Structures are given as structure tokens and as C-alpha cells.
Coordinates of C-alpha atoms in Angstrom, one line a residue:
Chain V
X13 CA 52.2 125.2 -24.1
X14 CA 55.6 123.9 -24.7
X15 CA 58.3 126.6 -24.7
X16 CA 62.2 126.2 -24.2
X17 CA 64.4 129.5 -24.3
X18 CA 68.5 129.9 -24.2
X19 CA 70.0 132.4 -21.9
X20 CA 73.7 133.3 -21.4
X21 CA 76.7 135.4 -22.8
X22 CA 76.3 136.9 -26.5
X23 CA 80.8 137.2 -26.9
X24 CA 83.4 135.1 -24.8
X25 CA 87.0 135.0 -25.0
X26 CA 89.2 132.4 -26.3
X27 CA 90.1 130.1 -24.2
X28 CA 87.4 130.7 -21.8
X29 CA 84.2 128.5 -20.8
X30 CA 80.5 129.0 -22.2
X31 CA 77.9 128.6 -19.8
X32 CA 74.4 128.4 -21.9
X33 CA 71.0 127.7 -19.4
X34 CA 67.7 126.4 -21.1
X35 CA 64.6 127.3 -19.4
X36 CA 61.9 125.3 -20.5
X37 CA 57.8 125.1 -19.4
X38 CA 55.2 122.7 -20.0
X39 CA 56.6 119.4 -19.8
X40 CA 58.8 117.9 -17.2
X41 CA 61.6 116.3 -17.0
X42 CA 61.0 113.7 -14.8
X43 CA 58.5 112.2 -17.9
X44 CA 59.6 109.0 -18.9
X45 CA 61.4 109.1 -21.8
X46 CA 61.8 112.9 -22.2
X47 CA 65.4 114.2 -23.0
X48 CA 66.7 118.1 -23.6
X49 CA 69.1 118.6 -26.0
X50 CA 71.7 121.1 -27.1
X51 CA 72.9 121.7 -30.9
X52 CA 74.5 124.7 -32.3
X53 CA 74.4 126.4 -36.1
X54 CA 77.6 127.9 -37.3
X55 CA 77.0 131.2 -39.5
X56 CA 75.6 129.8 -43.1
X57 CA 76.3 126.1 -42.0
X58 CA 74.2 123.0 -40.8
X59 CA 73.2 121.9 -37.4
X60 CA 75.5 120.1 -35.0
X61 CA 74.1 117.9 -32.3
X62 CA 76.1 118.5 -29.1
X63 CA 74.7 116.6 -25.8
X64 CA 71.8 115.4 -24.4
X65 CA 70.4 114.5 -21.1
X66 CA 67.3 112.3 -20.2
X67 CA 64.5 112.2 -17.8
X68 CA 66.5 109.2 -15.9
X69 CA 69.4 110.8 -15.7
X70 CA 71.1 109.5 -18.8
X71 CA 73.9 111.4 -21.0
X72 CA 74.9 111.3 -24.1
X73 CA 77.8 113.5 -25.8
X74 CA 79.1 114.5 -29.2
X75 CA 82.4 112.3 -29.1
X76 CA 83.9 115.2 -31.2
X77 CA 83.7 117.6 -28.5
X78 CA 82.8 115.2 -25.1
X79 CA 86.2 116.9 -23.8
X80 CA 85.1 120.2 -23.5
X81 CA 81.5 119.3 -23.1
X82 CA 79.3 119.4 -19.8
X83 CA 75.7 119.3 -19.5
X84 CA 73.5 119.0 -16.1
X85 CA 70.3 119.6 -15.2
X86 CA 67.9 120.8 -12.5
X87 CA 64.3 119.3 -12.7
X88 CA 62.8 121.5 -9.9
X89 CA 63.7 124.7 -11.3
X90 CA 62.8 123.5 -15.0
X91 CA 66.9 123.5 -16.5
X92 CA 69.5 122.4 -18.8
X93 CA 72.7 124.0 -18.7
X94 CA 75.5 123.2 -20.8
X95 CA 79.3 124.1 -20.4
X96 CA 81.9 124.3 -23.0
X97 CA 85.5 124.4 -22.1
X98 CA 88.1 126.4 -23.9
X99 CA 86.0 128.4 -26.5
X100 CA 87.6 129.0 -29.3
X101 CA 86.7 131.6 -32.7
X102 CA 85.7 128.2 -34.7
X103 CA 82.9 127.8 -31.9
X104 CA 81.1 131.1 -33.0
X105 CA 77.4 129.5 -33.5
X106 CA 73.9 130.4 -32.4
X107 CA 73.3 127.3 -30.0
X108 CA 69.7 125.5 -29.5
X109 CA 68.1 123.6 -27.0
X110 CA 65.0 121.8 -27.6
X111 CA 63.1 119.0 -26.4
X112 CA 63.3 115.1 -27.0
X113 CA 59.7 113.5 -27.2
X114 CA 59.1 109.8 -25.6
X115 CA 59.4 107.9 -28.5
X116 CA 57.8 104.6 -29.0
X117 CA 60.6 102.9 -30.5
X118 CA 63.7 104.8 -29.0
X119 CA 64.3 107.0 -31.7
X120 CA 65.8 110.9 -31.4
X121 CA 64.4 113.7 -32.6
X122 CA 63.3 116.8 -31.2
X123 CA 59.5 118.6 -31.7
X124 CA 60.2 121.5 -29.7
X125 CA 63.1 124.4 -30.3
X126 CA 64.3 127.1 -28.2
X127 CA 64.5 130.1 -30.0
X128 CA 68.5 130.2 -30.3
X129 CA 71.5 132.5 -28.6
X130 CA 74.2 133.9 -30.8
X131 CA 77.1 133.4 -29.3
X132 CA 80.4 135.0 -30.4
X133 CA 83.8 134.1 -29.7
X134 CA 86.5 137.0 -30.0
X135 CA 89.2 138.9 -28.1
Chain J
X13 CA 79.7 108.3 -36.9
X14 CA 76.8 107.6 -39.3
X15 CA 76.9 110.5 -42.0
X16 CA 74.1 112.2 -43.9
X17 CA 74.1 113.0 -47.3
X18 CA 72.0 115.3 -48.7
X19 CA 71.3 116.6 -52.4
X20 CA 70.8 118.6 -54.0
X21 CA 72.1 121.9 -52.1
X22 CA 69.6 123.8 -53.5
X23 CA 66.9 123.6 -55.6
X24 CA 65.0 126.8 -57.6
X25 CA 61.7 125.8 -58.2
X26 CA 58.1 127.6 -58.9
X27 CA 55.2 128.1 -56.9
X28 CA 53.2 124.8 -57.8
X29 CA 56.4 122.3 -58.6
X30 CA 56.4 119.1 -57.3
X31 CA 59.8 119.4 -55.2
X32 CA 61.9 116.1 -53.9
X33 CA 65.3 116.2 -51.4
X34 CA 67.1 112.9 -51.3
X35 CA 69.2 111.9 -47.5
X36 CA 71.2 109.1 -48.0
X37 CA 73.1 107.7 -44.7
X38 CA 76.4 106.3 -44.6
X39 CA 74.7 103.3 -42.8
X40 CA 71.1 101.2 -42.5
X41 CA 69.1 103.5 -40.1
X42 CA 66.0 101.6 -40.7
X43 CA 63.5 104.0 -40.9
X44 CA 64.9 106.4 -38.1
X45 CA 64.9 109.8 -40.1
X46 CA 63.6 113.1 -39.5
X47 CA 63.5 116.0 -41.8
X48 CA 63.2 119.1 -40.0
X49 CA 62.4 123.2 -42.3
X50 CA 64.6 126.2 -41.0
X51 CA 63.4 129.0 -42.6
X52 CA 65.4 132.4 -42.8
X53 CA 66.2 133.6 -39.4
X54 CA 64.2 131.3 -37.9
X55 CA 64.4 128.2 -35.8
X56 CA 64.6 124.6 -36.6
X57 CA 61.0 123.2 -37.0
X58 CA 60.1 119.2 -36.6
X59 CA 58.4 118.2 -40.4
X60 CA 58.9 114.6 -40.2
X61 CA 59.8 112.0 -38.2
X62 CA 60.6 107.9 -38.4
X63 CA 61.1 108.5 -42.5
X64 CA 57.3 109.1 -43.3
X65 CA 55.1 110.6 -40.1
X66 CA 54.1 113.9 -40.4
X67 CA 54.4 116.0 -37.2
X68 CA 51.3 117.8 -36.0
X69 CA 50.3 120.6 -37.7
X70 CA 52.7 120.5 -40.8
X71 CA 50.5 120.7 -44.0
X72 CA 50.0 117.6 -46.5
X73 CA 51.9 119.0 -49.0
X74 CA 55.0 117.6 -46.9
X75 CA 55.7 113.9 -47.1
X76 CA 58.8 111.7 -46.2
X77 CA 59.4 107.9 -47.7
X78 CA 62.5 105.6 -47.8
X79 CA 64.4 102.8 -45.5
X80 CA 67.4 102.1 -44.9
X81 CA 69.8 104.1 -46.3
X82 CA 67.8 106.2 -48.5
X83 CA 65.0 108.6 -48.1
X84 CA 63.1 111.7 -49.5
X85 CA 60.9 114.5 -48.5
X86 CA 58.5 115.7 -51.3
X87 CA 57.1 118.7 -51.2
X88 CA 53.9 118.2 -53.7
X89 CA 52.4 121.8 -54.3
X90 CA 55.3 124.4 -53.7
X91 CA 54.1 127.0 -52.1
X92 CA 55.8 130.7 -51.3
X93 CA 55.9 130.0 -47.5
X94 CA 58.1 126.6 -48.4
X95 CA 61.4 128.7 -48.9
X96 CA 63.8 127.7 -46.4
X97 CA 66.4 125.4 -45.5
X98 CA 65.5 121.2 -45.4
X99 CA 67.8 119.0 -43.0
X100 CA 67.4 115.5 -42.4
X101 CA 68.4 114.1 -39.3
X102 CA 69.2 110.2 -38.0
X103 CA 67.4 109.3 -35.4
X104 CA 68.9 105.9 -35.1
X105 CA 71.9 106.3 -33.0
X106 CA 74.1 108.9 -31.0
X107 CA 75.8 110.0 -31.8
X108 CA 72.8 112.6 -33.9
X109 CA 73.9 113.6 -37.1
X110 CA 72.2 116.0 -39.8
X111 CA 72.6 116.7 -43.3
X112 CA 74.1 119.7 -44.9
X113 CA 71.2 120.9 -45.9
X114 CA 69.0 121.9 -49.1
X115 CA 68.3 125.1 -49.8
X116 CA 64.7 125.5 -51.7
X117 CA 64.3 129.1 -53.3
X118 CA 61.2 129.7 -55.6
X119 CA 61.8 131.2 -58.8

């Protein structure tokens, strides 16, 4: 069974740093072609794909945020984490990780969805 | 950036209606599109993937077509569980980019 689940702070400040940890189970990491990935979901709006990190080692960032963005991983303890610099009110969104699938062809999507952490950003 | 267009916002339709979202991209993605259901409260879940293969588990009434630039999800037999929130999502290319989303209430 396949599971991912987000952990970290509900409310930051502005202008501090968001540090969000994805837990996953039943698949590894180290399995070619597998990536983790993290998006977030304004209020009422649509998804935004954020980063990404692969079973090789690989990284791939949004270009709209690669500035404040960070994400590592530990294969042995099963974990993603993503940083985010200099939170501001605009970056109130829950925030997802979820699972790339080896793909036959290269393509990116994602079968498998953590359940979601609201974060809020207020003074 | 390769944008994704989707339309309509929403759609009201009744239990039974044949139901169709369009996803145009702003560029030839081949057939590297994934539609993906969100319903209320809930999380993301995978529908679709490469334009027309239907994830494991998703029922028959969901089914994706199109290449290049322009693709649909029908939703043959509408049923009162299908109310949610449809994105489509390029798969082609980082960086990811989804659609706004269509809203599907039933009437």
C-alpha cells in the first residue's frame, strides 16, 4: 500500500522559511524512474507544480519560485522535504506531495497524493 | 512555460448527461496529458494519463482523447459521485503545468 503524508507548521510568518516533510511507504526511492513531487493549491484556485526530485538524484524546480525553493531527500528514512524561503501572505496554500510513477516514455504525472497540509502565512 | 487551457469553468449537468471538458495547450505536447478529479475537500486523484489511459480503478464512464494541442475528458453517464473539480495536467515538459480547472455540478 502506497501512502505519502505532509507534516510541518499549519501558520508562518512573513518573511520566514516553510519547512514541509513528506513521509511516504511502499515504494522506494531508489526505484528507477520514481520521483516525489511537491505542488500546492491556493484557497478556491488550481494546482501549482513546485519541485521535484528523482530516484537518481535529479531536480527539477518551478522557474517561478527556484529562488526561494529547496527540496532534498533522505532515501533511508523514506523523505522529501521541501524549503521555501521568505514566505509571504500570497503563499497561503494547502501544499501536496505525491509520487511520480516510472513512466515508459518519460512523461510526469503523479498516481499517488498525500493528503495535503494547510499552511497559512500571517503575522 | 507551456499553458493549459481549460473550458468550460463549469458545467451544470444531470445525472445521466454525457459530459465533455476541452484542455488546450499553448504548445504540441504530443499526447502527454493527464486529467486528474478533486473532489470537495479532497485530494487530487490520477483519472488519466498520456491523453487516453485510464488509471487503475477509475470507472469506464471516464475517457480522455486528443493530441497535440487539444484534448477532452468525457464523462459518458454522469453520475452523483462525478461532482468535483477536473484539471488537466502536461506531462510533456518541466516545467508541470495544470489547467484552471472545471467545475462539474449536477443539477
Amino acid at each position: 500500500q502506497i501512502t505519502l503524508k505532509e507534516s510541518g507548521p499549519t501558520l508562518v510568518k512573513p518573511t520566514q522559511t516553510l519547512t514541509l516533510t513528506c513521509t511516504f511507504s511502499g515504494f522506494s526511492l531508489s526505484t528507477r524512474g520514481v520521483g516525489v513531487g511537491w505542488f500546492r493549491q491556493p484557497p478556491g484556485k488550481a494546482l501549482e507544480w513546485l519541485a521535484i526530485t528523482y530516484y537518481n538524484g535529479d531536480i527539477r524546480y518551478s522557474p517561478s519560485l527556484r529562488s526561494r525553493l529547496t527540496i532534498t531527500r533522505d532515501t533511508s528514512r523514506n523523505q522529501v522535504v521541501l524549503t521555501v524561503t521568505n514566505m509571504d501572505p500570497g503563499d497561503t496554500a494547502t501544499y501536496y506531495c505525491a509520487r511520480e510513477p516510472y513512466t515508459d516514455h518519460g512523461q510526469h504525472y503523479f498516481d499517488y497524493w498525500g493528503q495535503g497540509t494547510l499552511v497559512t502565512v500571517s503575522s | 512555460d507551456i499553458q493549459m487551457t481549460q473550458s468550460p469553468s463549469s458545467v451544470s449537468a444531470s445525472v445521466g448527461d454525457r459530459v465533455s471538458i476541452t484542455c488546450r495547450a499553448s504548445q504540441d505536447i504530443s499526447r502527454w496529458l493527464a486529467w486528474y478529479q478533486q473532489k470537495p475537500g479532497q485530494v487530487p486523484n490520477l483519472l488519466i494519463y498520456a491523453a487516453s489511459t485510464l488509471q487503475n480503478g477509475v470507472p469506464s464512464r471516464f475517457s480522455g482523447s486528443g493530441s497535440g494541442t487539444e484534448f477532452t475528458l468525457t464523462i459518458t453517464s454522469l453520475q452523483p459521485e462525478d461532482l468535483a473539480t477536473y484539471y488537466c495536467q502536461q506531462e510533456n515538459s518541466f516545467p508541470l503545468t495544470f489547467g484552471g480547472g472545471t467545475k462539474v455540478e449536477i443539477k
